[in-house]
PDB file of C-alpha atoms in Angstrom:
ATOM      1  CA  MET A   1      -0.410  10.778   8.314  1.00  0.00           C
ATOM      2  CA  ASN A   2       3.369  10.789   8.713  1.00  0.00           C
ATOM      3  CA  LEU A   3       4.724   8.587   5.944  1.00  0.00           C
ATOM      4  CA  PHE A   4       7.853   7.826   7.987  1.00  0.00           C
ATOM      5  CA  ASP A   5       5.951   6.699  11.078  1.00  0.00           C
ATOM      6  CA  PRO A   6       6.392   2.923  11.608  1.00  0.00           C
ATOM      7  CA  SER A   7       2.626   2.345  11.671  1.00  0.00           C
ATOM      8  CA  SER A   8       2.290   4.254   8.405  1.00  0.00           C
ATOM      9  CA  VAL A   9       5.049   2.201   6.799  1.00  0.00           C
ATOM     10  CA  GLN A  10       3.317  -0.981   7.968  1.00  0.00           C
ATOM     11  CA  HIS A  11       0.040   0.234   6.476  1.00  0.00           C
ATOM     12  CA  TRP A  12       1.547   1.012   3.066  1.00  0.00           C
ATOM     13  CA  LEU A  13       3.445  -2.272   2.978  1.00  0.00           C
ATOM     14  CA  ASP A  14       0.168  -4.044   3.757  1.00  0.00           C
ATOM     15  CA  LEU A  15      -1.581  -2.259   0.897  1.00  0.00           C
ATOM     16  CA  ALA A  16       1.280  -3.039  -1.480  1.00  0.00           C
ATOM     17  CA  GLY A  17       1.166  -6.710  -0.517  1.00  0.00           C
ATOM     18  CA  ILE A  18      -2.613  -6.813  -0.875  1.00  0.00           C
ATOM     19  CA  PHE A  19      -2.393  -5.235  -4.326  1.00  0.00           C
ATOM     20  CA  VAL A  20       0.227  -7.562  -5.796  1.00  0.00           C
ATOM     21  CA  PHE A  21      -1.435 -10.650  -4.320  1.00  0.00           C
ATOM     22  CA  ALA A  22      -4.809  -9.455  -5.613  1.00  0.00           C
ATOM     23  CA  VAL A  23      -3.307  -9.040  -9.087  1.00  0.00           C
ATOM     24  CA  SER A  24      -2.127 -12.655  -8.949  1.00  0.00           C
ATOM     25  CA  GLY A  25      -5.624 -13.761  -7.943  1.00  0.00           C
ATOM     26  CA  ALA A  26      -7.283 -11.796 -10.733  1.00  0.00           C
ATOM     27  CA  LEU A  27      -4.766 -13.124 -13.282  1.00  0.00           C
ATOM     28  CA  LEU A  28      -5.477 -16.690 -12.204  1.00  0.00           C
ATOM     29  CA  ALA A  29      -9.185 -15.968 -12.705  1.00  0.00           C
ATOM     30  CA  VAL A  30      -8.413 -14.816 -16.257  1.00  0.00           C
ATOM     31  CA  ARG A  31      -6.467 -18.020 -16.859  1.00  0.00           C
ATOM     32  CA  LYS A  32      -9.469 -19.978 -15.553  1.00  0.00           C
ATOM     33  CA  ASP A  33     -11.762 -18.012 -17.903  1.00  0.00           C
ATOM     34  CA  LEU A  34     -13.839 -16.567 -15.042  1.00  0.00           C
ATOM     35  CA  ASP A  35     -15.947 -13.424 -15.403  1.00  0.00           C
ATOM     36  CA  ILE A  36     -15.336 -10.142 -13.599  1.00  0.00           C
ATOM     37  CA  VAL A  37     -17.179 -11.358 -10.486  1.00  0.00           C
ATOM     38  CA  GLY A  38     -14.892 -14.393 -10.292  1.00  0.00           C
ATOM     39  CA  MET A  39     -11.905 -12.123 -10.820  1.00  0.00           C
ATOM     40  CA  ALA A  40     -12.989  -9.881  -7.929  1.00  0.00           C
ATOM     41  CA  VAL A  41     -13.626 -12.853  -5.625  1.00  0.00           C
ATOM     42  CA  LEU A  42     -10.202 -14.377  -6.279  1.00  0.00           C
ATOM     43  CA  ALA A  43      -8.530 -10.972  -5.961  1.00  0.00           C
ATOM     44  CA  GLU A  44     -10.184 -10.282  -2.586  1.00  0.00           C
ATOM     45  CA  ALA A  45      -9.472 -13.784  -1.281  1.00  0.00           C
ATOM     46  CA  THR A  46      -5.838 -13.698  -2.352  1.00  0.00           C
ATOM     47  CA  GLY A  47      -5.167 -10.176  -1.126  1.00  0.00           C
ATOM     48  CA  LEU A  48      -6.932 -10.434   2.222  1.00  0.00           C
ATOM     49  CA  GLY A  49      -6.921 -14.143   3.118  1.00  0.00           C
ATOM     50  CA  GLY A  50      -3.517 -14.360   4.796  1.00  0.00           C
ATOM     51  CA  GLY A  51      -3.928 -11.154   6.803  1.00  0.00           C
ATOM     52  CA  LEU A  52      -7.418 -12.159   7.897  1.00  0.00           C
ATOM     53  CA  LEU A  53      -6.118 -15.500   9.179  1.00  0.00           C
ATOM     54  CA  ARG A  54      -3.238 -13.776  10.995  1.00  0.00           C
ATOM     55  CA  ASP A  55      -5.459 -11.206  12.690  1.00  0.00           C
ATOM     56  CA  LEU A  56      -7.913 -13.850  13.896  1.00  0.00           C
ATOM     57  CA  VAL A  57      -5.110 -15.975  15.346  1.00  0.00           C
ATOM     58  CA  ILE A  58      -3.303 -13.131  17.152  1.00  0.00           C
ATOM     59  CA  GLY A  59      -6.530 -11.561  18.422  1.00  0.00           C
ATOM     60  CA  ALA A  60      -6.391  -8.381  16.331  1.00  0.00           C
ATOM     61  CA  VAL A  61     -10.170  -8.189  16.002  1.00  0.00           C
ATOM     62  CA  PRO A  62     -12.094  -7.012  14.183  1.00  0.00           C
ATOM     63  CA  PRO A  63      -9.533  -7.764  11.456  1.00  0.00           C
ATOM     64  CA  ALA A  64      -8.117  -4.861   9.478  1.00  0.00           C
ATOM     65  CA  ALA A  65      -9.433  -6.530   6.321  1.00  0.00           C
ATOM     66  CA  VAL A  66     -13.003  -5.638   7.320  1.00  0.00           C
ATOM     67  CA  THR A  67     -12.431  -2.338   9.119  1.00  0.00           C
ATOM     68  CA  ASP A  68     -10.112  -0.515   6.698  1.00  0.00           C
ATOM     69  CA  LEU A  69     -11.883   0.550   3.502  1.00  0.00           C
ATOM     70  CA  GLY A  70      -8.548   0.780   1.712  1.00  0.00           C
ATOM     71  CA  TYR A  71      -7.941  -2.911   2.346  1.00  0.00           C
ATOM     72  CA  LEU A  72     -11.282  -3.813   0.769  1.00  0.00           C
ATOM     73  CA  LEU A  73     -10.952  -1.474  -2.221  1.00  0.00           C
ATOM     74  CA  THR A  74      -7.358  -2.319  -3.153  1.00  0.00           C
ATOM     75  CA  PRO A  75      -8.213  -5.796  -4.542  1.00  0.00           C
ATOM     76  CA  LEU A  76     -11.039  -4.243  -6.550  1.00  0.00           C
ATOM     77  CA  ALA A  77      -8.581  -1.755  -8.056  1.00  0.00           C
ATOM     78  CA  ALA A  78      -6.314  -4.684  -8.955  1.00  0.00           C
ATOM     79  CA  THR A  79      -9.303  -6.439 -10.556  1.00  0.00           C
ATOM     80  CA  VAL A  80     -10.074  -3.425 -12.755  1.00  0.00           C
ATOM     81  CA  LEU A  81      -6.429  -3.154 -13.778  1.00  0.00           C
ATOM     82  CA  VAL A  82      -6.228  -6.821 -14.745  1.00  0.00           C
ATOM     83  CA  PHE A  83      -9.627  -6.726 -16.481  1.00  0.00           C
ATOM     84  CA  PHE A  84      -8.409  -4.143 -18.969  1.00  0.00           C
ATOM     85  CA  LEU A  85      -4.652  -4.675 -19.077  1.00  0.00           C
ATOM     86  CA  HIS A  86      -4.001  -8.365 -18.504  1.00  0.00           C
ATOM     87  CA  PRO A  87      -1.135  -9.765 -20.607  1.00  0.00           C
ATOM     88  CA  GLN A  88      -1.581 -12.120 -23.506  1.00  0.00           C
ATOM     89  CA  VAL A  89      -2.872 -15.543 -22.520  1.00  0.00           C
ATOM     90  CA  GLU A  90       0.458 -17.317 -22.958  1.00  0.00           C
ATOM     91  CA  ARG A  91       2.120 -14.883 -20.520  1.00  0.00           C
ATOM     92  CA  ILE A  92      -0.506 -14.988 -17.777  1.00  0.00           C
ATOM     93  CA  ASN A  93       0.965 -17.926 -15.870  1.00  0.00           C
ATOM     94  CA  ARG A  94       4.377 -16.222 -15.588  1.00  0.00           C
ATOM     95  CA  ALA A  95       2.736 -12.989 -14.445  1.00  0.00           C
ATOM     96  CA  VAL A  96       0.769 -14.861 -11.764  1.00  0.00           C
ATOM     97  CA  MET A  97       4.003 -16.356 -10.424  1.00  0.00           C
ATOM     98  CA  VAL A  98       5.871 -13.033 -10.340  1.00  0.00           C
ATOM     99  CA  PHE A  99       3.089 -11.140  -8.572  1.00  0.00           C
ATOM    100  CA  ASP A 100       2.586 -14.039  -6.176  1.00  0.00           C
ATOM    101  CA  ALA A 101       6.297 -13.955  -5.326  1.00  0.00           C
ATOM    102  CA  ALA A 102       6.105 -10.207  -4.693  1.00  0.00           C
ATOM    103  CA  GLY A 103       3.119 -10.652  -2.387  1.00  0.00           C
ATOM    104  CA  LEU A 104       4.908 -13.480  -0.604  1.00  0.00           C
ATOM    105  CA  GLY A 105       7.869 -11.214   0.113  1.00  0.00           C
ATOM    106  CA  LEU A 106       5.817  -8.266   1.349  1.00  0.00           C
ATOM    107  CA  PHE A 107       3.432 -10.273   3.521  1.00  0.00           C
ATOM    108  CA  CYS A 108       6.078 -12.348   5.279  1.00  0.00           C
ATOM    109  CA  VAL A 109       7.453  -9.014   6.535  1.00  0.00           C
ATOM    110  CA  THR A 110       4.174  -7.343   7.530  1.00  0.00           C
ATOM    111  CA  GLY A 111       2.819 -10.522   9.120  1.00  0.00           C
ATOM    112  CA  THR A 112       5.893 -11.000  11.293  1.00  0.00           C
ATOM    113  CA  VAL A 113       5.976  -7.345  12.350  1.00  0.00           C
ATOM    114  CA  LYS A 114       2.292  -7.263  13.299  1.00  0.00           C
ATOM    115  CA  ALA A 115       2.500 -10.541  15.215  1.00  0.00           C
ATOM    116  CA  HIS A 116       5.450  -9.203  17.210  1.00  0.00           C
ATOM    117  CA  ALA A 117       3.562  -5.971  17.908  1.00  0.00           C
ATOM    118  CA  HIS A 118       0.784  -8.061  19.456  1.00  0.00           C
ATOM    119  CA  GLY A 119       3.175  -9.692  21.902  1.00  0.00           C
ATOM    120  CA  LEU A 120       4.152 -12.919  20.166  1.00  0.00           C
ATOM    121  CA  GLY A 121       7.661 -14.279  20.569  1.00  0.00           C
ATOM    122  CA  PRO A 122      10.102 -14.649  17.668  1.00  0.00           C
ATOM    123  CA  ALA A 123       9.136 -18.208  16.684  1.00  0.00           C
ATOM    124  CA  ALA A 124       5.397 -17.523  16.803  1.00  0.00           C
ATOM    125  CA  ALA A 125       5.870 -14.243  14.929  1.00  0.00           C
ATOM    126  CA  VAL A 126       7.758 -16.079  12.165  1.00  0.00           C
ATOM    127  CA  ALA A 127       4.931 -18.635  11.958  1.00  0.00           C
ATOM    128  CA  MET A 128       2.410 -15.821  11.590  1.00  0.00           C
ATOM    129  CA  GLY A 129       4.585 -14.201   8.939  1.00  0.00           C
ATOM    130  CA  LEU A 130       4.533 -17.464   7.001  1.00  0.00           C
ATOM    131  CA  ALA A 131       0.757 -17.811   7.453  1.00  0.00           C
ATOM    132  CA  THR A 132       0.226 -14.241   6.245  1.00  0.00           C
ATOM    133  CA  ALA A 133       2.398 -14.815   3.192  1.00  0.00           C
ATOM    134  CA  ALA A 134       0.984 -18.200   2.192  1.00  0.00           C
ATOM    135  CA  GLY A 135      -2.624 -18.005   3.385  1.00  0.00           C
ATOM    136  CA  GLY A 136      -3.985 -15.891   0.546  1.00  0.00           C
ATOM    137  CA  GLY A 137      -2.343 -18.033  -2.125  1.00  0.00           C
ATOM    138  CA  VAL A 138      -3.701 -21.217  -0.556  1.00  0.00           C
ATOM    139  CA  LEU A 139      -7.232 -19.785  -0.449  1.00  0.00           C
ATOM    140  CA  ARG A 140      -6.920 -18.556  -4.045  1.00  0.00           C
ATOM    141  CA  ASP A 141      -5.855 -21.958  -5.340  1.00  0.00           C
ATOM    142  CA  MET A 142      -8.595 -23.765  -3.423  1.00  0.00           C
ATOM    143  CA  LEU A 143     -11.281 -21.441  -4.811  1.00  0.00           C
ATOM    144  CA  ALA A 144      -9.851 -21.960  -8.296  1.00  0.00           C
ATOM    145  CA  ASN A 145     -10.063 -25.742  -7.806  1.00  0.00           C
ATOM    146  CA  GLU A 146      -6.305 -26.242  -7.797  1.00  0.00           C
ATOM    147  CA  VAL A 147      -4.066 -27.995  -5.294  1.00  0.00           C
ATOM    148  CA  PRO A 148      -2.304 -25.151  -3.419  1.00  0.00           C
ATOM    149  CA  SER A 149       1.284 -24.561  -4.492  1.00  0.00           C
ATOM    150  CA  LEU A 150       2.267 -24.837  -0.824  1.00  0.00           C
ATOM    151  CA  LEU A 151       1.332 -28.539  -0.846  1.00  0.00           C
ATOM    152  CA  ARG A 152       2.498 -29.653  -4.266  1.00  0.00           C
ATOM    153  CA  ARG A 153       5.673 -31.724  -4.560  1.00  0.00           C
ATOM    154  CA  ASP A 154       5.910 -30.956  -8.271  1.00  0.00           C
ATOM    155  CA  ARG A 155       6.058 -27.207  -7.642  1.00  0.00           C
ATOM    156  CA  GLU A 156       9.082 -25.136  -6.687  1.00  0.00           C
ATOM    157  CA  VAL A 157       9.621 -24.293  -3.018  1.00  0.00           C
ATOM    158  CA  TYR A 158       6.977 -21.847  -1.808  1.00  0.00           C
ATOM    159  CA  ALA A 159       7.067 -21.764   1.978  1.00  0.00           C
ATOM    160  CA  VAL A 160      10.859 -21.674   2.337  1.00  0.00           C
ATOM    161  CA  PRO A 161      11.383 -18.165   0.860  1.00  0.00           C
ATOM    162  CA  ALA A 162       8.640 -16.766   3.103  1.00  0.00           C
ATOM    163  CA  LEU A 163      10.163 -18.549   6.096  1.00  0.00           C
ATOM    164  CA  VAL A 164      13.574 -17.059   5.332  1.00  0.00           C
ATOM    165  CA  GLY A 165      12.125 -13.565   4.968  1.00  0.00           C
ATOM    166  CA  ALA A 166      10.074 -13.846   8.161  1.00  0.00           C
ATOM    167  CA  THR A 167      13.083 -15.160  10.092  1.00  0.00           C
ATOM    168  CA  ALA A 168      15.204 -12.250   8.846  1.00  0.00           C
ATOM    169  CA  VAL A 169      12.560  -9.814  10.120  1.00  0.00           C
ATOM    170  CA  ALA A 170      12.381 -11.542  13.506  1.00  0.00           C
ATOM    171  CA  LEU A 171      16.172 -11.317  13.852  1.00  0.00           C
ATOM    172  CA  LEU A 172      16.118  -7.639  12.888  1.00  0.00           C
ATOM    173  CA  ILE A 173      13.450  -6.965  15.516  1.00  0.00           C
ATOM    174  CA  HIS A 174      15.442  -8.874  18.138  1.00  0.00           C
ATOM    175  CA  THR A 175      18.589  -6.854  17.405  1.00  0.00           C
ATOM    176  CA  GLY A 176      16.772  -3.529  17.125  1.00  0.00           C
ATOM    177  CA  GLN A 177      17.746  -3.110  13.468  1.00  0.00           C
ATOM    178  CA  LEU A 178      14.296  -3.177  11.865  1.00  0.00           C
ATOM    179  CA  THR A 179      13.782  -0.070   9.707  1.00  0.00           C
ATOM    180  CA  PRO A 180      11.812   0.610   6.526  1.00  0.00           C
ATOM    181  CA  VAL A 181      15.006  -0.097   4.574  1.00  0.00           C
ATOM    182  CA  THR A 182      15.790  -3.409   6.285  1.00  0.00           C
ATOM    183  CA  SER A 183      12.113  -4.384   6.033  1.00  0.00           C
ATOM    184  CA  GLY A 184      12.263  -3.794   2.296  1.00  0.00           C
ATOM    185  CA  LEU A 185      15.470  -5.787   2.025  1.00  0.00           C
ATOM    186  CA  SER A 186      13.851  -8.711   3.881  1.00  0.00           C
ATOM    187  CA  ALA A 187      10.874  -8.633   1.520  1.00  0.00           C
ATOM    188  CA  THR A 188      13.253  -8.498  -1.441  1.00  0.00           C
ATOM    189  CA  LEU A 189      15.192 -11.476  -0.078  1.00  0.00           C
ATOM    190  CA  ALA A 190      12.054 -13.629   0.043  1.00  0.00           C
ATOM    191  CA  PHE A 191      10.965 -12.367  -3.392  1.00  0.00           C
ATOM    192  CA  VAL A 192      14.315 -13.138  -5.016  1.00  0.00           C
ATOM    193  CA  LEU A 193      14.516 -16.588  -3.410  1.00  0.00           C
ATOM    194  CA  ARG A 194      11.070 -17.433  -4.764  1.00  0.00           C
ATOM    195  CA  LEU A 195      12.005 -16.220  -8.259  1.00  0.00           C
ATOM    196  CA  LEU A 196      15.241 -18.231  -8.141  1.00  0.00           C
ATOM    197  CA  ALA A 197      13.255 -21.297  -7.094  1.00  0.00           C
ATOM    198  CA  LEU A 198      10.996 -20.773 -10.106  1.00  0.00           C
ATOM    199  CA  ARG A 199      13.947 -20.198 -12.430  1.00  0.00           C
ATOM    200  CA  TYR A 200      16.009 -23.191 -11.309  1.00  0.00           C
ATOM    201  CA  ASN A 201      13.183 -25.540 -10.252  1.00  0.00           C
ATOM    202  CA  TRP A 202      14.281 -25.755  -6.624  1.00  0.00           C
ATOM    203  CA  ARG A 203      12.191 -28.236  -4.672  1.00  0.00           C
ATOM    204  CA  ALA A 204      12.125 -29.301  -1.046  1.00  0.00           C
ATOM    205  CA  PRO A 205      13.401 -32.830  -0.311  1.00  0.00           C
ATOM    206  CA  ARG A 206      10.971 -35.716  -0.111  1.00  0.00           C
ATOM    207  CA  ALA A 207      10.831 -38.240   2.717  1.00  0.00           C
ATOM    208  CA  TRP A 208      14.014 -40.348   2.937  1.00  0.00           C
ATOM    209  CA  GLN A 209      13.733 -43.816   1.455  1.00  0.00           C
ATOM    210  CA  PRO A 210      16.132 -46.635   2.434  1.00  0.00           C
ATOM    211  CA  ARG A 211      18.296 -47.764  -0.460  1.00  0.00           C
ATOM    212  CA  GLY A 212      16.784 -50.638  -2.388  1.00  0.00           C
ATOM    213  CA  ARG A 213      13.203 -49.911  -1.352  1.00  0.00           C
ATOM    214  CA  ASN A 214      10.614 -48.692  -3.784  1.00  0.00           C
ATOM    215  CA  ALA A 215       9.439 -45.154  -3.148  1.00  0.00           C
ATOM    216  CA  GLY A 216       5.963 -44.888  -1.728  1.00  0.00           C
ATOM    217  CA  PRO A 217       3.186 -42.751  -3.092  1.00  0.00           C
ATOM    218  CA  ASP A 218       3.929 -39.102  -3.779  1.00  0.00           C
ATOM    219  CA  VAL A 219       3.467 -36.951  -0.713  1.00  0.00           C
ATOM    220  CA  PRO A 220       2.980 -33.182  -1.116  1.00  0.00           C
ATOM    221  CA  GLY A 221       5.909 -31.074   0.022  1.00  0.00           C
ATOM    222  CA  VAL A 222       6.478 -27.437   0.820  1.00  0.00           C
TER     223      VAL A 222
END
């Protein structure tokens, strides 16, 4: 396999995204005091959920998640790593957020690229990039009996960094400037934006309320 071939780069980016997302899933399982089976389930769901959704929507069937052995084994490797080397309990939540942000950045790139390769236009490709980036985290949180971060108003912006990264990739494709380097920079952009949102508590705006009226019930935001 030529490591500089675009398809090879896509494959390794996919595996990297799967691994870091799977680590976040396994760490959340530790925080929830689940056993190793629960850790493996959350790792697999987090690592493969977004890509599985993307492939089903764009017609890339059977999905790579069930045909590539590396895709299936990578979350298990992440589970073993977390099982033996997870950080101290008080640091687990921060680690989950950092690995989740890394997965968000990588998957918004790979999802957009793969959607474009299957003939989708820029807007649809960006939407698939967002779905790839956020899908695994949503599935992880639902399995762990938590409201997904994507839908919680009291959580820092989650979808916006992935949307920015996916849009950057779509623009690079449109201008013929997409390379492994620019792909990495796009992933880094989304990753850094997510970390900044966590650091400075950036949140998306709520629905506008006319002055003098009482705010209605809390509505989840992005």
